[in-house]
Coordinates of C-alpha atoms in Angstrom, one line a residue:
X1 CA 8.8 -72.7 -80.2
X2 CA 11.6 -71.1 -80.9
X3 CA 15.3 -72.1 -82.7
X4 CA 17.7 -72.3 -80.1
X5 CA 21.2 -71.2 -80.7
X6 CA 23.4 -73.1 -77.8
X7 CA 25.5 -70.2 -76.7
X8 CA 27.4 -68.2 -74.5
X9 CA 28.8 -65.1 -72.7
X10 CA 32.6 -66.7 -72.2
X11 CA 31.3 -71.0 -72.4
X12 CA 29.2 -70.9 -75.6
X13 CA 27.7 -74.4 -75.9
X14 CA 27.6 -75.5 -79.3
X15 CA 28.2 -78.8 -79.6
X16 CA 25.5 -81.5 -80.7
X17 CA 23.4 -79.0 -81.8
X18 CA 19.8 -80.1 -81.9
X19 CA 20.6 -83.5 -80.5
X20 CA 20.3 -82.5 -77.0
X21 CA 17.3 -81.7 -77.2
X22 CA 15.9 -84.9 -79.3
X23 CA 18.2 -86.9 -76.9
X24 CA 16.3 -85.3 -73.9
X25 CA 12.7 -86.1 -74.5
X26 CA 13.7 -89.4 -75.9
X27 CA 14.9 -90.1 -71.9
X28 CA 10.9 -88.8 -71.0
X29 CA 9.3 -90.6 -72.4
X30 CA 11.6 -93.5 -70.8
X31 CA 11.7 -92.5 -68.0
X32 CA 7.3 -92.2 -67.7
X33 CA 6.7 -95.3 -69.3
X34 CA 8.7 -97.2 -66.8
X35 CA 6.9 -95.9 -64.4
X36 CA 3.3 -96.3 -65.8
X37 CA 4.7 -100.2 -65.5
X38 CA 5.7 -100.2 -62.6
X39 CA 3.5 -98.8 -60.1
X40 CA 0.1 -99.1 -62.7
X41 CA -2.1 -96.5 -64.4
X42 CA -2.6 -94.6 -60.9
X43 CA 1.0 -92.6 -61.6
X44 CA -0.3 -91.3 -64.9
X45 CA -2.6 -90.1 -62.8
X46 CA -0.8 -88.6 -60.9
X47 CA 1.7 -87.0 -64.1
X48 CA -1.4 -84.9 -66.0
X49 CA -2.1 -84.0 -62.1
X50 CA 1.5 -82.3 -62.1
X51 CA 1.2 -80.6 -65.8
X52 CA -2.6 -78.9 -64.5
X53 CA -0.9 -77.5 -61.1
X54 CA 1.7 -76.0 -63.2
X55 CA 0.3 -74.9 -66.2
X56 CA -2.7 -73.0 -63.6
X57 CA 0.2 -71.8 -62.3
X58 CA 1.9 -70.2 -64.8
X59 CA -1.7 -69.3 -65.7
X60 CA -2.2 -66.8 -62.3
X61 CA 1.5 -65.7 -62.9
X62 CA 0.6 -64.3 -66.8
X63 CA -2.6 -63.0 -65.7
X64 CA -0.7 -61.5 -62.7
X65 CA 2.3 -60.0 -64.9
X66 CA -0.7 -58.9 -67.3
X67 CA -3.3 -57.1 -65.2
X68 CA -0.3 -55.2 -63.9
X69 CA 1.1 -54.3 -67.2
X70 CA -2.7 -52.9 -68.6
X71 CA -2.9 -51.1 -65.4
X72 CA 0.2 -49.2 -66.1
X73 CA -0.3 -48.8 -69.7
X74 CA -4.0 -47.1 -69.4
X75 CA -3.3 -45.8 -65.7
X76 CA -0.4 -44.2 -65.3
X77 CA -0.7 -40.3 -64.4
X78 CA 2.1 -40.1 -67.4
X79 CA 2.6 -41.7 -71.4
X80 CA 4.4 -45.3 -70.6
X81 CA 5.4 -46.7 -74.5
X82 CA 4.7 -50.6 -74.0
X83 CA 8.1 -51.1 -75.3
X84 CA 9.8 -49.6 -72.6
X85 CA 6.7 -51.9 -70.0
X86 CA 7.6 -54.7 -72.1
X87 CA 11.8 -54.4 -71.6
X88 CA 11.3 -53.8 -68.1
X89 CA 8.7 -56.3 -67.6
X90 CA 11.3 -58.3 -69.6
X91 CA 14.5 -57.1 -67.3
X92 CA 13.2 -57.4 -64.6
X93 CA 12.0 -61.6 -64.7
X94 CA 16.5 -61.5 -66.0
X95 CA 17.2 -59.8 -63.3
X96 CA 15.6 -62.1 -60.5
X97 CA 17.4 -64.4 -60.8
X98 CA 20.8 -62.8 -59.4
X99 CA 23.1 -64.0 -62.1
X100 CA 25.4 -61.7 -63.9
X101 CA 25.4 -64.4 -67.1
X102 CA 22.2 -64.5 -68.3
X103 CA 20.8 -61.5 -69.4
X104 CA 17.6 -60.0 -71.9
X105 CA 19.3 -58.6 -75.0
X106 CA 17.7 -55.9 -76.6
X107 CA 19.0 -56.3 -81.0
X108 CA 22.2 -54.0 -80.4
X109 CA 23.0 -55.8 -78.1
X110 CA 22.7 -59.7 -79.7
X111 CA 24.8 -58.6 -82.8
X112 CA 27.0 -57.6 -80.3
X113 CA 27.5 -60.6 -78.9
X114 CA 26.9 -62.5 -82.2
X115 CA 30.1 -59.9 -83.5
X116 CA 32.0 -61.0 -79.8
X117 CA 31.0 -65.1 -81.4
X118 CA 32.6 -64.4 -85.1
X119 CA 35.6 -61.7 -83.5
X120 CA 34.9 -59.4 -85.6
X121 CA 33.9 -56.3 -84.4
X122 CA 35.1 -52.4 -83.2
X123 CA 35.7 -51.5 -79.4
X124 CA 38.6 -52.0 -76.8
X125 CA 38.9 -55.9 -76.6
X126 CA 38.4 -56.2 -73.0
X127 CA 35.6 -59.3 -71.7
X128 CA 33.4 -57.6 -68.7
X129 CA 31.0 -59.4 -66.4
X130 CA 29.0 -57.7 -64.3
X131 CA 29.5 -57.8 -60.8
X132 CA 26.8 -56.8 -58.8
X133 CA 25.9 -53.3 -59.6
X134 CA 29.4 -53.2 -60.7
X135 CA 30.5 -53.7 -64.6
X136 CA 34.1 -55.5 -64.1
X137 CA 36.6 -56.4 -66.8
X138 CA 37.5 -60.2 -66.4
X139 CA 40.4 -60.0 -69.1
X140 CA 41.5 -57.9 -71.2
X141 CA 42.4 -59.5 -75.3
X142 CA 45.4 -59.9 -75.7
X143 CA 47.3 -56.5 -78.4
X144 CA 43.8 -54.6 -78.1
X145 CA 43.8 -50.9 -76.3
X146 CA 42.7 -52.4 -73.3
X147 CA 45.6 -54.5 -73.1
X148 CA 47.7 -51.6 -74.4
X149 CA 46.2 -49.5 -72.0
X150 CA 47.2 -51.7 -68.6
X151 CA 43.9 -52.2 -67.7
X152 CA 43.8 -55.7 -65.9
X153 CA 41.3 -58.7 -64.8
X154 CA 39.3 -57.4 -61.7
X155 CA 38.9 -53.8 -63.0
X156 CA 35.3 -52.3 -62.5
X157 CA 34.7 -49.9 -64.9
X158 CA 32.7 -46.8 -62.9
X159 CA 31.5 -44.8 -65.6
X160 CA 32.6 -44.5 -69.4
X161 CA 32.9 -41.3 -70.9
X162 CA 31.4 -39.4 -67.6
X163 CA 28.1 -42.1 -67.3
X164 CA 28.3 -43.4 -64.6
X165 CA 27.7 -47.4 -64.9
X166 CA 26.1 -48.4 -60.9
X167 CA 23.3 -50.5 -62.3
X168 CA 23.7 -50.1 -66.0
X169 CA 22.9 -53.6 -67.6
X170 CA 26.2 -55.9 -68.8
X171 CA 25.0 -54.9 -72.2
X172 CA 23.9 -51.7 -72.1
X173 CA 27.5 -51.0 -70.8
X174 CA 28.9 -53.1 -74.1
X175 CA 27.3 -50.6 -76.1
X176 CA 28.7 -48.4 -74.7
X177 CA 32.4 -49.4 -74.7
X178 CA 31.7 -50.5 -78.5
X179 CA 31.5 -47.5 -82.0
X180 CA 33.0 -46.7 -84.8
X181 CA 37.5 -47.7 -85.1
X182 CA 39.5 -44.9 -84.1
X183 CA 36.5 -43.4 -82.3
X184 CA 37.4 -42.6 -78.3
X185 CA 35.5 -44.0 -75.2
X186 CA 37.1 -43.0 -71.8
X187 CA 36.8 -44.8 -69.4
X188 CA 36.8 -44.5 -65.2
X189 CA 38.1 -47.3 -63.9
X190 CA 38.2 -48.2 -59.9
X191 CA 41.0 -50.5 -59.2
X192 CA 41.3 -51.6 -55.4
X193 CA 41.5 -48.2 -53.7
X194 CA 42.3 -46.2 -56.5
X195 CA 40.6 -45.0 -58.8
X196 CA 42.0 -42.6 -62.5
X197 CA 40.5 -42.3 -66.3
X198 CA 41.8 -43.5 -69.3
X199 CA 41.0 -43.0 -72.8
X200 CA 41.1 -45.2 -75.6
X201 CA 41.1 -45.1 -79.6
X202 CA 38.8 -47.8 -80.6
X203 CA 39.8 -50.2 -82.8
X204 CA 39.1 -53.7 -84.8
X205 CA 39.3 -56.6 -82.6
X206 CA 42.3 -58.8 -84.0
X207 CA 39.9 -62.2 -86.0
X208 CA 43.1 -63.8 -86.0
X209 CA 43.4 -65.5 -82.2
X210 CA 46.0 -67.7 -82.0
X211 CA 49.6 -66.3 -82.3
X212 CA 53.0 -68.6 -82.5
X213 CA 56.8 -68.4 -82.0
X214 CA 60.0 -70.8 -80.7
X215 CA 61.0 -69.2 -78.2
X216 CA 63.9 -66.8 -78.7
X217 CA 66.4 -68.9 -76.7
X218 CA 65.7 -72.0 -76.3
X219 CA 64.1 -73.6 -81.2
X220 CA 62.7 -75.8 -79.6
X221 CA 59.7 -75.1 -77.5
X222 CA 57.1 -73.6 -79.7
X223 CA 55.2 -70.5 -77.5
X224 CA 51.0 -70.0 -78.7
X225 CA 49.1 -67.5 -77.0
X226 CA 45.2 -67.9 -77.2
X227 CA 43.4 -64.5 -76.5
X228 CA 39.9 -65.7 -76.9
X229 CA 37.8 -68.9 -78.2
X230 CA 35.9 -68.1 -81.4
X231 CA 34.5 -69.9 -84.2
X232 CA 38.1 -70.7 -85.6
X233 CA 40.3 -70.7 -83.1
X234 CA 40.2 -74.1 -83.3
X235 CA 41.6 -74.3 -86.5
X236 CA 43.9 -72.0 -86.3
X237 CA 45.1 -74.0 -82.9
X238 CA 45.8 -76.5 -85.0
X239 CA 47.6 -75.0 -88.1
X240 CA 49.4 -73.1 -85.1
X241 CA 51.0 -76.4 -83.9
X242 CA 52.0 -77.4 -87.4
X243 CA 53.7 -74.7 -88.4
X244 CA 55.9 -74.7 -85.2
X245 CA 56.7 -79.0 -85.5
X246 CA 58.4 -77.6 -89.2
X247 CA 60.7 -75.1 -87.6
X248 CA 61.5 -77.3 -84.9
X249 CA 59.2 -77.4 -82.2
X250 CA 59.9 -80.3 -79.7
X251 CA 57.8 -78.6 -76.7
X252 CA 55.1 -76.6 -76.2
X253 CA 53.8 -73.9 -73.7
X254 CA 50.6 -72.0 -74.1
X255 CA 49.7 -69.2 -72.8
X256 CA 45.4 -69.8 -71.8
X257 CA 46.5 -66.3 -69.4
X258 CA 44.2 -63.7 -69.8
X259 CA 42.1 -65.7 -71.6
X260 CA 38.7 -64.7 -71.4
X261 CA 36.3 -68.1 -72.9
X262 CA 34.2 -69.3 -76.0
X263 CA 33.3 -71.2 -78.1
X264 CA 32.5 -73.7 -75.8
X265 CA 33.1 -77.0 -79.7
X266 CA 35.9 -74.8 -80.0
X267 CA 37.6 -75.9 -76.0
X268 CA 36.5 -79.2 -76.9
X269 CA 38.6 -79.9 -79.8
X270 CA 41.8 -77.9 -78.9
X271 CA 41.3 -80.3 -75.3
X272 CA 40.9 -83.0 -77.4
X273 CA 44.3 -83.1 -80.0
X274 CA 46.3 -83.2 -76.0
X275 CA 44.1 -86.2 -74.4
X276 CA 44.0 -89.7 -75.1
X277 CA 40.6 -90.9 -76.8
X278 CA 37.7 -91.7 -74.2
X279 CA 39.5 -89.9 -71.5
X280 CA 36.9 -87.1 -70.6
X281 CA 37.4 -83.6 -71.3
X282 CA 34.4 -81.9 -69.4
X283 CA 31.1 -82.8 -67.6
X284 CA 27.9 -80.3 -68.0
X285 CA 25.5 -81.2 -65.3
X286 CA 21.7 -79.2 -66.5
X287 CA 19.0 -78.7 -63.6
X288 CA 17.9 -82.1 -61.8
X289 CA 20.1 -85.0 -64.7
X290 CA 22.8 -86.0 -63.9
X291 CA 26.0 -84.7 -66.2
X292 CA 26.7 -85.6 -69.0
X293 CA 30.8 -86.6 -70.1
X294 CA 32.2 -85.3 -72.8
X295 CA 35.6 -87.7 -73.6
X296 CA 38.4 -87.2 -76.3
X297 CA 37.8 -88.2 -79.4
X298 CA 38.5 -88.3 -83.7
X299 CA 34.3 -86.4 -83.2
X300 CA 36.4 -83.5 -81.8
X301 CA 39.5 -83.4 -82.6
X302 CA 39.8 -85.4 -86.3
X303 CA 42.5 -87.2 -85.1
X304 CA 44.8 -84.6 -84.4
X305 CA 47.0 -85.3 -81.8
X306 CA 49.9 -83.6 -79.4
X307 CA 51.6 -85.3 -77.7
X308 CA 54.9 -83.6 -77.3
X309 CA 55.5 -82.4 -73.5
X310 CA 52.9 -79.3 -73.3
X311 CA 53.1 -77.2 -70.0
X312 CA 49.2 -74.7 -69.9
X313 CA 50.0 -70.4 -68.5
X314 CA 46.8 -69.6 -66.5
X315 CA 45.7 -66.2 -64.1
X316 CA 43.5 -64.2 -63.1
X317 CA 41.9 -62.9 -66.3
X318 CA 42.2 -66.6 -67.4
X319 CA 38.1 -68.0 -67.2
X320 CA 35.7 -70.2 -68.8
X321 CA 36.6 -72.1 -71.9
X322 CA 40.4 -71.4 -70.7
X323 CA 39.7 -72.9 -67.8
X324 CA 37.7 -75.9 -69.6
X325 CA 41.2 -76.7 -72.2
X326 CA 43.6 -76.4 -68.8
X327 CA 41.4 -78.4 -66.5
X328 CA 41.4 -81.2 -69.0
X329 CA 45.1 -80.5 -70.2
X330 CA 46.0 -80.7 -66.0
X331 CA 43.3 -83.4 -65.1
X332 CA 43.6 -85.6 -67.8
X333 CA 46.7 -85.5 -69.5
X334 CA 48.6 -85.0 -66.5
X335 CA 50.3 -80.9 -67.9
X336 CA 51.2 -78.6 -65.3
X337 CA 49.3 -75.8 -65.3
X338 CA 51.8 -72.7 -64.4
X339 CA 50.8 -69.7 -62.5
X340 CA 48.2 -68.2 -60.6
X341 CA 44.7 -69.2 -60.1
X342 CA 42.1 -69.1 -63.1
X343 CA 39.3 -66.6 -62.9
X344 CA 36.5 -69.6 -61.7
X345 CA 33.7 -69.4 -64.1
X346 CA 31.4 -72.8 -64.8
X347 CA 28.1 -72.2 -66.1
X348 CA 26.8 -72.6 -69.4
X349 CA 25.0 -70.1 -70.9
X350 CA 22.2 -71.0 -74.2
X351 CA 20.5 -67.7 -76.1
X352 CA 16.3 -68.0 -77.6
X353 CA 15.7 -65.8 -80.9
X354 CA 12.9 -64.3 -81.0
X355 CA 11.8 -62.7 -84.4
X356 CA 12.7 -59.1 -83.2
X357 CA 16.0 -60.0 -83.5
X358 CA 16.3 -59.3 -79.5
X359 CA 17.5 -62.9 -77.5
X360 CA 17.4 -64.1 -73.6
X361 CA 21.2 -65.2 -72.9
X362 CA 20.1 -67.8 -69.7
X363 CA 22.2 -70.1 -67.6
X364 CA 21.6 -73.9 -68.2
X365 CA 24.0 -76.1 -66.8
X366 CA 26.8 -76.1 -64.9
X367 CA 30.0 -77.1 -66.2
X368 CA 32.6 -79.9 -63.8
X369 CA 35.9 -80.2 -64.6
X370 CA 37.0 -84.4 -65.4
X371 CA 37.0 -85.5 -61.8
X372 CA 33.5 -83.7 -61.5
X373 CA 34.7 -80.7 -59.2
X374 CA 32.5 -77.3 -60.0
X375 CA 34.5 -74.6 -60.1
X376 CA 32.7 -71.5 -60.0
X377 CA 33.8 -68.5 -57.5
X378 CA 37.1 -70.9 -57.2
X379 CA 39.2 -71.2 -60.2
X380 CA 41.6 -73.8 -61.2
X381 CA 44.7 -73.7 -58.3
X382 CA 48.2 -74.0 -60.7
X383 CA 50.6 -76.5 -59.9
X384 CA 53.5 -74.1 -59.8
X385 CA 53.4 -70.6 -59.0
X386 CA 54.5 -68.0 -61.1
X387 CA 53.5 -64.3 -61.3
X388 CA 54.9 -60.6 -62.0
X389 CA 57.1 -58.9 -60.0
X390 CA 54.7 -56.7 -57.1
X391 CA 55.3 -53.4 -58.7
X392 CA 53.2 -54.9 -62.3
X393 CA 49.7 -55.0 -61.2
X394 CA 50.9 -52.0 -59.5
X395 CA 47.6 -48.5 -61.0
X396 CA 48.7 -45.8 -62.9
X397 CA 50.2 -42.9 -61.5
X398 CA 47.6 -39.6 -61.8
X399 CA 49.2 -36.9 -64.6
X400 CA 46.9 -34.2 -64.0
X401 CA 49.7 -33.0 -61.4
X402 CA 53.2 -32.5 -61.6
X403 CA 54.9 -34.0 -58.6
X404 CA 57.8 -32.1 -56.6
X405 CA 60.5 -32.3 -53.6
X406 CA 58.6 -32.0 -50.2
X407 CA 55.3 -32.9 -51.3
X408 CA 54.0 -36.4 -49.7
X409 CA 51.2 -38.7 -51.1
X410 CA 50.0 -42.2 -52.9
X411 CA 51.3 -40.5 -56.2
X412 CA 55.1 -40.4 -55.4
X413 CA 54.9 -43.4 -54.0
X414 CA 54.2 -45.5 -57.3
X415 CA 56.6 -43.2 -58.9
X416 CA 59.0 -44.3 -55.9
X417 CA 58.5 -47.8 -56.5
X418 CA 58.5 -47.7 -60.2
X419 CA 62.3 -46.1 -60.0
X420 CA 63.4 -47.9 -57.5
X421 CA 62.2 -51.7 -60.4
X422 CA 64.2 -49.4 -63.2
X423 CA 67.3 -49.3 -60.1
X424 CA 67.3 -45.2 -60.5
X425 CA 66.2 -45.6 -56.2
X426 CA 65.3 -44.7 -53.4
X427 CA 66.0 -46.8 -51.2
X428 CA 62.6 -46.1 -49.7
X429 CA 58.7 -45.7 -51.4
X430 CA 57.1 -44.2 -48.5
X431 CA 55.1 -41.6 -50.7
X432 CA 57.6 -38.6 -49.5
X433 CA 59.2 -36.9 -52.1
X434 CA 62.7 -36.2 -50.4
X435 CA 66.3 -35.6 -52.1
X436 CA 67.1 -39.0 -52.9
X437 CA 63.6 -38.7 -55.1
X438 CA 64.8 -35.9 -57.4
X439 CA 67.8 -36.7 -57.7
X440 CA 66.7 -40.5 -58.9
X441 CA 63.6 -38.3 -61.4
X442 CA 66.9 -36.2 -62.3
X443 CA 69.0 -39.3 -63.3
X444 CA 66.8 -40.8 -64.8
X445 CA 65.2 -38.0 -66.9
X446 CA 69.1 -37.7 -68.2
X447 CA 69.0 -41.0 -69.6
X448 CA 66.0 -40.1 -70.6
X449 CA 66.7 -37.3 -73.2
X450 CA 64.1 -35.0 -70.9
X451 CA 64.3 -32.3 -68.8
X452 CA 66.1 -32.6 -66.0
X453 CA 64.1 -31.0 -63.8
X454 CA 64.1 -33.6 -60.6
X455 CA 60.3 -33.1 -60.5
X456 CA 58.0 -36.1 -62.0
X457 CA 55.9 -34.1 -64.9
X458 CA 53.2 -35.7 -67.7
X459 CA 56.7 -36.3 -70.0
X460 CA 58.6 -38.7 -66.8
X461 CA 55.7 -40.3 -65.6
X462 CA 54.3 -42.1 -69.2
X463 CA 58.4 -42.5 -69.8
X464 CA 58.5 -43.9 -67.1
X465 CA 55.7 -46.2 -66.9
X466 CA 57.1 -47.0 -70.6
X467 CA 60.3 -48.5 -69.1
X468 CA 58.2 -50.3 -66.5
X469 CA 56.6 -51.7 -69.4
X470 CA 59.6 -53.0 -71.7
X471 CA 61.1 -54.0 -68.3
X472 CA 57.9 -56.7 -67.6
X473 CA 58.3 -58.6 -70.9
X474 CA 61.1 -59.3 -69.8
X475 CA 60.6 -60.1 -66.2
X476 CA 57.9 -62.5 -67.1
X477 CA 58.4 -65.9 -64.6
X478 CA 55.2 -67.8 -65.1
X479 CA 57.1 -67.8 -69.1
X480 CA 60.4 -68.3 -67.9
X481 CA 59.2 -71.3 -65.2
X482 CA 56.8 -72.6 -68.2
X483 CA 60.2 -73.3 -70.5
X484 CA 62.7 -74.4 -68.4
X485 CA 59.6 -77.2 -67.7
X486 CA 59.6 -78.2 -70.9
X487 CA 63.3 -77.2 -72.8

């Protein structure tokens, strides 16, 4: 009835398009035939009776839905549009699943998903998901406004341009976030017990999903960053491997941190490059079926293999396709994972398009790691646990107020933590703005050519946070450990 497009918000299966439907149909015929031979013609009537019962139940349900629709449209005390009732019914059925990754998408929301797949859209560059009534960030995409603004995995978007996102659908929230390049969008973010606002300027999200370079100190170590899995990621990845080899790379650090996932066929192709032919990449299990096993081979990697020593970096923002890749390399090629526990998304979604350019996105299977584990809500555990210093995860400081001696607050404690991280003191970060804190701020202001007021105003706080960001680039413990492993 509909041509099914196999996609997913973070893991999008485009593998064996058209073949799967034929294979399962044939399997159904074979099973029915075997049953008839084994237990006689009586089983045929039993199966037909089952189908008849199912059809009757469906007709009964649809009649009830039609009755409710007709009653509301004709008898509600105010006029209500057919489209509103239709969308309400469709969304209601999907929401009844309680699955944040299944949804009925409007025309604009469908286009938004298609843009994401092709990586040709404008927005802030953050992968988001529905978590209960909340809109939650899975991870910011590298080099985007979201990443530059310091948004992090598990941040909750409470408001967009002052509009509450509580109970708002995921696709509707995304439509609020996206917009024309150069326009601004203000997000109210909740991180832990803290709430703050960030105003971001929408930009074109990078089409290039793979970047690489040689380590600055160890020129035989190639570093490759994969920001997401879109239509050309595997080709970009292969090209980057070849380029770094020519430059002298003898080993690789693959960075999957804050990678929200993407197309499953790209994850299969990239994983296969590191695995011996015949080794399991992943398994996909649909309802009431045995898992389908996907194995490395020329059909995925075209014969291109990476045999150099490799490690993979992961963190809480590594989701879905990034977890497929990381899990495959870890379990089927004994490649170490370094960092922190990954996000934990183990389901696959397909989309069914309608003639009015809307789509139904629905979870149709769960995917398993090579050893058969389902990491949904669990994530992958790193082989070696490494992380940034704790101050890297501190929430943003409110710059609407100037802080001064004698005050006490959590915001002052944050200032003290950052001052201490930069070597200015004070000895204790207790939230009390004492003389030591004042002296530390004066010295910081002097070193950075700011007015030496001894108070923490907006310009001082912004400079302080900027210096911390610079410091963090040299405090990547996971990356340094990875280099030590492969150099």
